[in-house]
Amino acid sequence: MPIATVNPATGETLRTYDALSDEAVEEKLALASRTFDTYRTSTFFDRSRLLQQAADLLEADSPDIARVMTTEMGKPVAAARAEALKCAKTMRWYAQNAQGLLADEHPSDQDVKDSGAARALVRYRPLGVVLAVMPWNFPLWQVVRFAAPALMAGNVGLLKHASNVPQTALYLEDLFRRAGFPEGCFQTLLIGSGAVEGILRDERVAAATLTGSEPAGRSVAAIAGDEVKKTVLELGGSDPYVVMPSADVAKAAKTAVTARVQNNGQSCIAAKRFIVHDDVFEEFRDAFVAGMRALSVGDPLDEATDVGPLSSEQGREDLEELVDDAVESGATVLCGGQRPKDFADRGWFYEPTVIADVTPEMRIHREETFGPVATLYRVADLDEAIEVANDTPFGLSSNLWTGDEADIDRFVQDSQAGGVFVNGMTASHPALPFGGAKRSGYGRELAGHGIKEFCNITTVWVGA
């Protein structure tokens, strides 16, 4: 794939970039290694000051970088601005909390005595150079939620971003430089995916984090495993959205629309499979379909647009294949299911779509739908709802709508996912750990769990 900005609303190639030469990559690796040798000894106070400055700059830049993101990958510009501001908020959260999260831990006096020590403690030390392989769908957020904790822990970062968001990738390197971080603390590598293996195998790279597809995750995990290097993976998701009779059905249906089409439907944590109890199925279906039909599809730079284009022509074709396969196998399209007529001659748009009568034999039941397409299931009780919810190779997050505490306890116990969100849609917050189960990956980002992923958890024992 060429490294280029291609406007998904028009198909026009706006800017292209040459991949870094082997010599340039070596220079960046050497700089990262040298920088870590000194940056790892910096104080939390100094790191916090720099990260706060980065947050201030990003907040000021938010209108401009939002337009860049929208032009590169198609998200509505209002959502792009919100993404930038969320990144600034997360930077500030880690700037304020990292020292406490990574404070030395002390066993009880009795445990110290039993170990034969005069004193003992656990200290969190940075690992080193961390390679981040990041996707295009949240081109700022996916990077910042890694970079903010990693930099506060004393690590340095190398970013291999998706090839269709090069301007955003370069902006991130410039942002941290302008904030005053030492040169080499955070560098962008404009390289193709084929160059990742050599960098990951380099002895100067200590660990890697990847957000992306399952095949990409398998590849990075295999290489890192061969080199015995730590990895954190956040892969695909096919999140269930369960609605029970005791729920506020009108609110559940309204929220469901946002939960499905956020980021033009191109989100791993977007609700994708809507599993509704028979007693409220028709009420939910009618409200949900009406909400999806009412969405405004159009130019993502228009403030009134709800749903913009998919990020690429291939992405739209992949989505169409899933829908066509389902229809050919007997599924019913309740709304959408085609390219909008108003954009027949430009861009990679697709109508917000709801599909019912889905069966396990259909590809759409097993595969992730990365676009504004929802599947709708009718179930008889909570047992069947949980069975359908868990009938996926993924396990990123899950949603339950109910007014019954017994339903909540049961769903939390049995949901095979990294997150359970009750009476609300899945979202991420810097204070809450984020990650999945099954083929959605392993490890956690955000919160204290995320900052400790790339630390050497060191036992310190001092004899009497």
XYZ file of C-alpha atoms in Angstrom:
464
model
C 0.000 0.000 0.000
C 1.394 3.442 -0.893
C 1.985 5.912 1.914
C -0.518 8.566 0.915
C -3.428 10.763 1.917
C -6.400 9.721 -0.220
C -9.614 11.583 0.571
C -12.245 8.854 1.071
C -15.059 11.304 0.363
C -13.774 11.889 -3.163
C -11.183 9.211 -3.931
C -8.657 11.948 -4.712
C -5.000 11.399 -3.804
C -3.893 14.553 -2.024
C -0.341 13.791 -0.873
C 2.126 10.952 -1.271
C 5.251 10.136 0.717
C 8.342 8.070 0.074
C 9.027 5.297 2.556
C 12.075 5.801 4.768
C 15.286 4.268 3.475
C 17.053 1.564 5.463
C 19.653 4.146 6.429
C 17.015 6.560 7.722
C 15.352 3.810 9.751
C 18.715 2.926 11.282
C 19.268 6.557 12.254
C 15.909 6.671 14.008
C 16.543 3.402 15.832
C 19.944 4.590 16.995
C 18.474 7.908 18.155
C 15.684 6.162 20.064
C 18.186 3.921 21.824
C 20.447 6.820 22.783
C 17.517 8.884 23.986
C 16.218 6.101 26.214
C 19.587 5.868 27.968
C 19.072 9.363 29.354
C 15.269 9.803 29.288
C 14.713 6.777 31.536
C 16.419 8.675 34.377
C 14.224 11.767 34.037
C 11.857 12.612 36.878
C 8.094 12.219 36.925
C 7.918 15.977 37.430
C 9.811 16.651 34.208
C 7.834 14.100 32.193
C 4.563 15.441 33.559
C 5.477 19.002 32.595
C 6.277 17.932 29.030
C 3.110 15.875 28.644
C 0.976 18.725 29.968
C 2.579 20.981 27.353
C 1.760 18.431 24.653
C -1.859 18.386 25.843
C -2.074 22.177 25.672
C -0.666 22.209 22.139
C -3.009 19.459 20.984
C -6.011 21.256 22.402
C -5.027 24.435 20.552
C -4.397 22.458 17.360
C -7.654 20.469 17.581
C -9.612 22.304 14.837
C -6.770 21.923 12.326
C -5.737 18.352 13.110
C -9.412 17.376 13.088
C -9.691 18.450 9.465
C -6.538 16.492 8.635
C -7.961 13.326 10.194
C -11.267 13.784 8.404
C -9.540 14.299 5.074
C -7.336 11.245 5.586
C -9.858 8.674 6.865
C -13.325 10.185 6.564
C -14.707 10.523 10.095
C -17.167 13.407 10.658
C -15.176 16.490 11.588
C -17.063 16.987 14.854
C -16.032 13.497 15.931
C -12.458 14.231 14.888
C -12.351 17.324 17.099
C -13.748 15.300 19.986
C -11.040 12.695 19.431
C -8.306 15.315 19.644
C -9.741 16.753 22.863
C -10.059 13.273 24.365
C -6.377 12.720 23.646
C -5.481 15.946 25.440
C -7.593 14.862 28.412
C -5.807 11.514 28.543
C -2.400 13.154 28.394
C -3.317 15.310 31.367
C -4.676 12.316 33.283
C -1.404 10.417 32.940
C 0.644 13.540 33.642
C -1.224 13.892 36.918
C -1.466 10.222 37.923
C 1.563 8.345 36.585
C 3.768 8.880 39.617
C 1.149 7.417 41.929
C 0.394 4.518 39.589
C 4.077 3.575 39.418
C 4.950 4.241 43.053
C 7.061 1.617 44.797
C 4.994 -1.141 46.379
C 5.923 -2.418 49.841
C 5.036 -5.835 51.255
C 3.855 -6.059 54.839
C 6.488 -5.969 57.577
C 5.743 -9.610 58.345
C 6.228 -10.667 54.716
C 9.504 -8.741 54.548
C 10.686 -10.471 57.718
C 9.601 -13.896 56.454
C 11.587 -13.330 53.235
C 14.719 -12.798 55.279
C 15.121 -9.180 54.183
C 15.747 -6.016 56.073
C 13.569 -4.335 53.495
C 11.907 -5.284 50.219
C 9.894 -3.504 47.597
C 8.569 -3.685 44.028
C 9.721 -0.985 41.620
C 8.392 -0.248 38.117
C 11.144 0.566 35.637
C 10.768 1.356 31.902
C 11.510 -1.370 29.349
C 13.046 0.794 26.615
C 12.159 1.435 22.992
C 8.565 0.370 22.251
C 7.333 -0.091 18.678
C 3.685 0.893 18.156
C 1.876 -0.414 15.056
C -1.323 1.593 14.877
C -4.495 1.700 12.720
C -6.195 4.469 10.785
C -9.658 4.456 12.375
C -8.783 6.576 15.431
C -5.502 7.974 14.137
C -4.798 10.185 17.158
C -6.496 8.288 19.975
C -5.003 4.864 19.284
C -1.519 6.368 19.405
C -1.971 8.669 22.392
C -3.462 5.987 24.608
C -0.182 4.113 24.131
C 2.192 7.070 24.011
C 0.996 8.984 27.080
C 1.521 6.138 29.590
C 4.637 4.838 27.837
C 6.360 8.226 27.917
C 5.327 8.851 31.515
C 6.818 5.485 32.497
C 10.153 6.521 30.954
C 9.950 4.557 27.711
C 10.461 5.990 24.226
C 8.258 5.273 21.232
C 8.551 4.419 17.554
C 5.304 4.760 15.604
C 4.523 2.759 12.489
C 1.128 4.223 11.619
C -1.316 3.067 8.960
C -0.178 4.074 5.485
C -3.328 6.092 4.743
C -2.852 8.573 7.642
C 0.713 9.839 7.118
C -0.067 13.483 7.888
C -1.551 12.552 11.260
C 1.461 10.337 11.968
C 3.904 13.134 11.222
C 1.845 15.577 13.258
C 2.213 13.348 16.329
C 6.009 13.320 16.087
C 6.017 17.088 15.676
C 3.601 17.529 18.597
C 5.873 15.788 21.086
C 8.897 17.648 19.739
C 7.176 21.027 20.086
C 6.137 20.088 23.630
C 9.809 19.853 24.531
C 10.350 16.097 24.767
C 13.983 15.196 24.010
C 14.552 14.436 20.352
C 14.112 10.716 19.862
C 11.483 10.248 22.580
C 8.743 9.774 19.987
C 9.459 9.217 16.296
C 7.252 8.379 13.334
C 8.459 5.763 10.855
C 6.970 6.200 7.385
C 7.452 2.585 6.315
C 5.432 -0.175 4.735
C 4.191 -3.160 6.709
C 6.956 -5.308 5.250
C 9.563 -3.335 7.190
C 7.989 -4.021 10.601
C 9.609 -7.418 11.126
C 13.167 -6.145 10.804
C 12.520 -3.334 13.270
C 10.782 -5.598 15.768
C 13.674 -8.054 15.620
C 16.228 -5.303 16.246
C 17.803 -5.789 19.675
C 17.283 -2.111 20.498
C 13.500 -2.554 20.400
C 12.256 -3.936 23.707
C 8.536 -4.455 23.087
C 5.635 -3.801 20.751
C 1.999 -2.827 20.843
C -0.446 -3.283 17.977
C -4.015 -2.256 17.384
C -5.399 -3.669 14.171
C -6.615 -6.764 12.395
C -6.306 -10.310 13.647
C -3.841 -11.309 10.873
C -1.617 -8.322 11.697
C -1.747 -9.217 15.375
C -0.817 -12.819 14.698
C 2.163 -11.705 12.644
C 3.514 -9.268 15.221
C 2.899 -11.713 18.073
C 4.732 -14.485 16.224
C 7.769 -12.313 15.511
C 7.856 -10.915 19.046
C 7.420 -14.389 20.485
C 10.352 -15.647 18.457
C 12.425 -12.769 19.869
C 10.941 -13.187 23.398
C 9.634 -9.621 23.493
C 6.575 -8.299 25.287
C 3.513 -7.418 23.216
C 0.095 -5.917 23.807
C -2.536 -6.606 21.141
C -5.946 -5.001 20.602
C -7.556 -6.678 17.614
C -11.051 -6.973 16.167
C -14.413 -6.960 17.847
C -17.976 -8.002 17.143
C -19.575 -6.590 20.253
C -23.022 -7.784 21.356
C -25.715 -5.344 22.467
C -28.325 -7.180 24.525
C -31.723 -5.649 25.329
C -33.955 -7.237 27.980
C -37.663 -6.543 28.745
C -36.911 -4.457 31.855
C -34.762 -2.017 29.862
C -35.648 1.518 28.830
C -36.212 0.371 25.261
C -36.532 3.827 23.717
C -33.217 4.912 25.235
C -31.593 1.605 24.298
C -32.669 2.027 20.664
C -31.514 5.635 20.466
C -28.133 4.776 21.976
C -27.853 1.752 19.698
C -27.760 4.003 16.633
C -24.764 5.916 17.978
C -23.137 2.719 19.213
C -23.305 1.221 15.716
C -22.336 4.160 13.507
C -19.711 5.897 15.641
C -16.691 6.599 13.466
C -18.771 5.653 10.400
C -19.163 2.187 11.929
C -15.403 1.586 11.736
C -14.656 0.912 15.378
C -13.598 -2.302 17.074
C -15.739 -1.405 20.097
C -18.806 -0.386 18.107
C -21.839 -2.519 18.922
C -22.438 -4.733 15.911
C -24.809 -7.549 16.934
C -28.093 -6.413 18.501
C -29.654 -9.210 20.530
C -33.171 -8.379 21.682
C -35.623 -10.237 23.908
C -38.774 -11.378 22.156
C -41.031 -9.308 24.437
C -39.533 -6.000 23.250
C -38.159 -7.023 19.862
C -40.671 -5.169 17.665
C -40.490 -1.998 19.761
C -36.701 -1.942 19.638
C -36.519 -2.923 15.956
C -38.882 -0.189 14.803
C -37.148 2.540 16.807
C -33.665 1.365 15.839
C -34.435 1.149 12.126
C -36.096 4.565 12.186
C -33.028 6.009 13.880
C -30.671 4.484 11.344
C -32.781 5.753 8.442
C -32.769 9.277 9.860
C -28.989 9.599 9.834
C -27.432 12.148 7.516
C -24.860 10.599 5.175
C -22.555 13.034 3.434
C -19.439 15.168 3.344
C -17.584 14.497 6.609
C -16.344 18.101 6.693
C -19.980 19.248 6.931
C -20.888 19.771 10.601
C -24.387 18.354 9.933
C -23.109 14.984 8.692
C -23.704 11.951 10.909
C -22.028 9.300 8.749
C -19.175 9.873 6.334
C -17.489 7.480 3.908
C -15.629 4.307 4.680
C -11.880 4.784 4.758
C -11.128 2.923 1.532
C -12.687 1.375 -1.534
C -11.535 -2.052 -0.367
C -13.217 -1.515 2.996
C -16.534 -0.813 1.302
C -16.185 -3.829 -0.967
C -15.477 -6.072 2.026
C -18.605 -4.767 3.763
C -20.728 -5.261 0.649
C -19.562 -8.863 0.378
C -20.765 -9.607 3.896
C -24.153 -8.011 3.279
C -24.603 -9.716 -0.106
C -23.678 -13.103 1.341
C -26.240 -12.674 4.129
C -29.016 -11.630 1.736
C -28.273 -14.533 -0.614
C -28.551 -16.864 2.384
C -31.950 -15.539 3.449
C -31.309 -12.499 5.646
C -33.712 -9.548 5.490
C -32.517 -5.986 4.914
C -34.670 -3.677 7.052
C -32.954 -0.502 5.848
C -29.952 0.488 3.768
C -27.933 -2.249 2.146
C -26.499 -0.269 -0.734
C -24.396 2.685 -1.812
C -26.206 6.026 -1.446
C -27.479 7.249 -4.796
C -26.312 10.790 -4.032
C -22.716 9.528 -3.932
C -22.804 6.996 -6.720
C -19.994 8.691 -8.619
C -17.608 9.655 -5.814
C -16.285 8.526 -2.466
C -16.672 5.282 -0.542
C -20.022 5.792 1.123
C -22.419 3.090 2.328
C -25.907 3.475 3.754
C -26.602 2.781 7.444
C -27.979 -0.749 7.324
C -29.920 -3.109 9.570
C -30.151 -6.807 8.737
C -32.477 -9.314 10.419
C -32.998 -13.090 10.169
C -29.276 -13.756 10.481
C -28.204 -17.378 10.946
C -24.899 -18.894 12.117
C -24.137 -20.126 8.604
C -23.802 -16.595 7.271
C -20.379 -14.936 7.137
C -21.805 -11.821 8.762
C -22.563 -13.849 11.892
C -18.912 -14.803 12.364
C -16.936 -11.934 10.813
C -16.519 -8.344 11.954
C -18.554 -5.759 10.030
C -16.341 -2.682 9.770
C -18.874 -0.144 8.610
C -22.426 1.087 9.399
C -24.104 -2.338 9.230
C -25.990 -3.844 12.188
C -27.294 -7.382 12.589
C -30.464 -7.959 14.606
C -31.293 -11.138 16.572
C -34.461 -12.173 18.430
C -33.999 -14.301 21.576
C -36.347 -15.911 24.086
C -34.472 -15.246 27.340
C -31.173 -14.202 28.899
C -29.701 -17.677 28.496
C -30.158 -17.522 24.733
C -28.957 -13.912 24.647
C -25.689 -14.863 26.357
C -25.287 -17.851 24.039
C -25.633 -15.628 20.960
C -23.469 -12.901 22.496
C -20.618 -15.342 23.099
C -20.969 -17.067 19.728
C -18.115 -15.116 18.158
C -14.361 -15.554 17.956
C -13.981 -12.038 19.359
C -14.314 -10.749 22.903
C -13.539 -7.049 23.059
C -16.548 -5.531 24.821
C -20.251 -6.160 25.411
C -23.404 -4.223 26.247
C -26.457 -5.086 28.337
C -29.639 -3.075 28.758
C -31.760 -4.113 31.719
C -33.369 -2.907 34.930
C -32.791 -6.217 36.687
C -29.752 -6.592 38.968
C -29.882 -10.369 38.554
C -29.470 -9.909 34.787
C -26.430 -7.715 35.381
C -24.764 -10.196 37.745
C -25.364 -13.063 35.350
C -24.132 -11.184 32.286
C -20.978 -9.930 33.995
C -20.240 -13.481 35.094
C -20.796 -15.123 31.713
C -19.863 -12.511 29.089
C -16.698 -13.570 27.268
C -15.391 -10.053 26.758
C -12.877 -7.628 28.201
C -15.556 -5.087 29.065
C -19.194 -5.112 30.154
C -21.182 -1.885 29.770
C -24.655 -1.812 31.317
C -27.340 0.652 30.182
C -24.870 2.580 28.061
C -22.606 2.131 25.051
C -19.009 0.972 25.199
C -16.531 3.800 25.615
C -12.969 4.258 26.813
C -11.705 6.439 29.643
C -8.115 6.894 30.832
C -8.986 5.646 34.335
C -10.467 2.340 33.119
C -8.430 -0.527 31.612
C -9.199 -1.394 27.996
C -8.611 -4.649 26.142
C -10.174 -7.899 25.050
C -10.360 -11.655 25.325
C -10.290 -14.499 22.800
C -9.201 -13.285 19.349
C -9.640 -9.654 20.328
C -6.131 -9.767 21.750
C -4.417 -9.624 25.122
C -2.931 -7.126 27.527
C -4.518 -3.870 28.594
C -4.256 -0.227 27.682
C -5.182 2.785 29.826
C -5.453 3.078 33.627
C -2.747 1.680 35.868
C -2.861 -1.628 34.025
C -1.862 0.052 30.767
C 1.084 2.022 32.116
C 2.508 -1.103 33.773
C 2.386 -3.211 30.576
C 5.699 -1.754 29.388
C 7.483 -1.720 32.716
C 10.071 -4.057 34.172
C 8.321 -5.093 37.395
C 11.395 -5.322 39.590
C 11.698 -7.040 42.963
C 14.185 -5.260 45.222
C 15.388 -7.323 48.242
C 17.899 -5.988 50.729
C 19.377 -8.391 53.242
C 19.520 -7.763 56.971
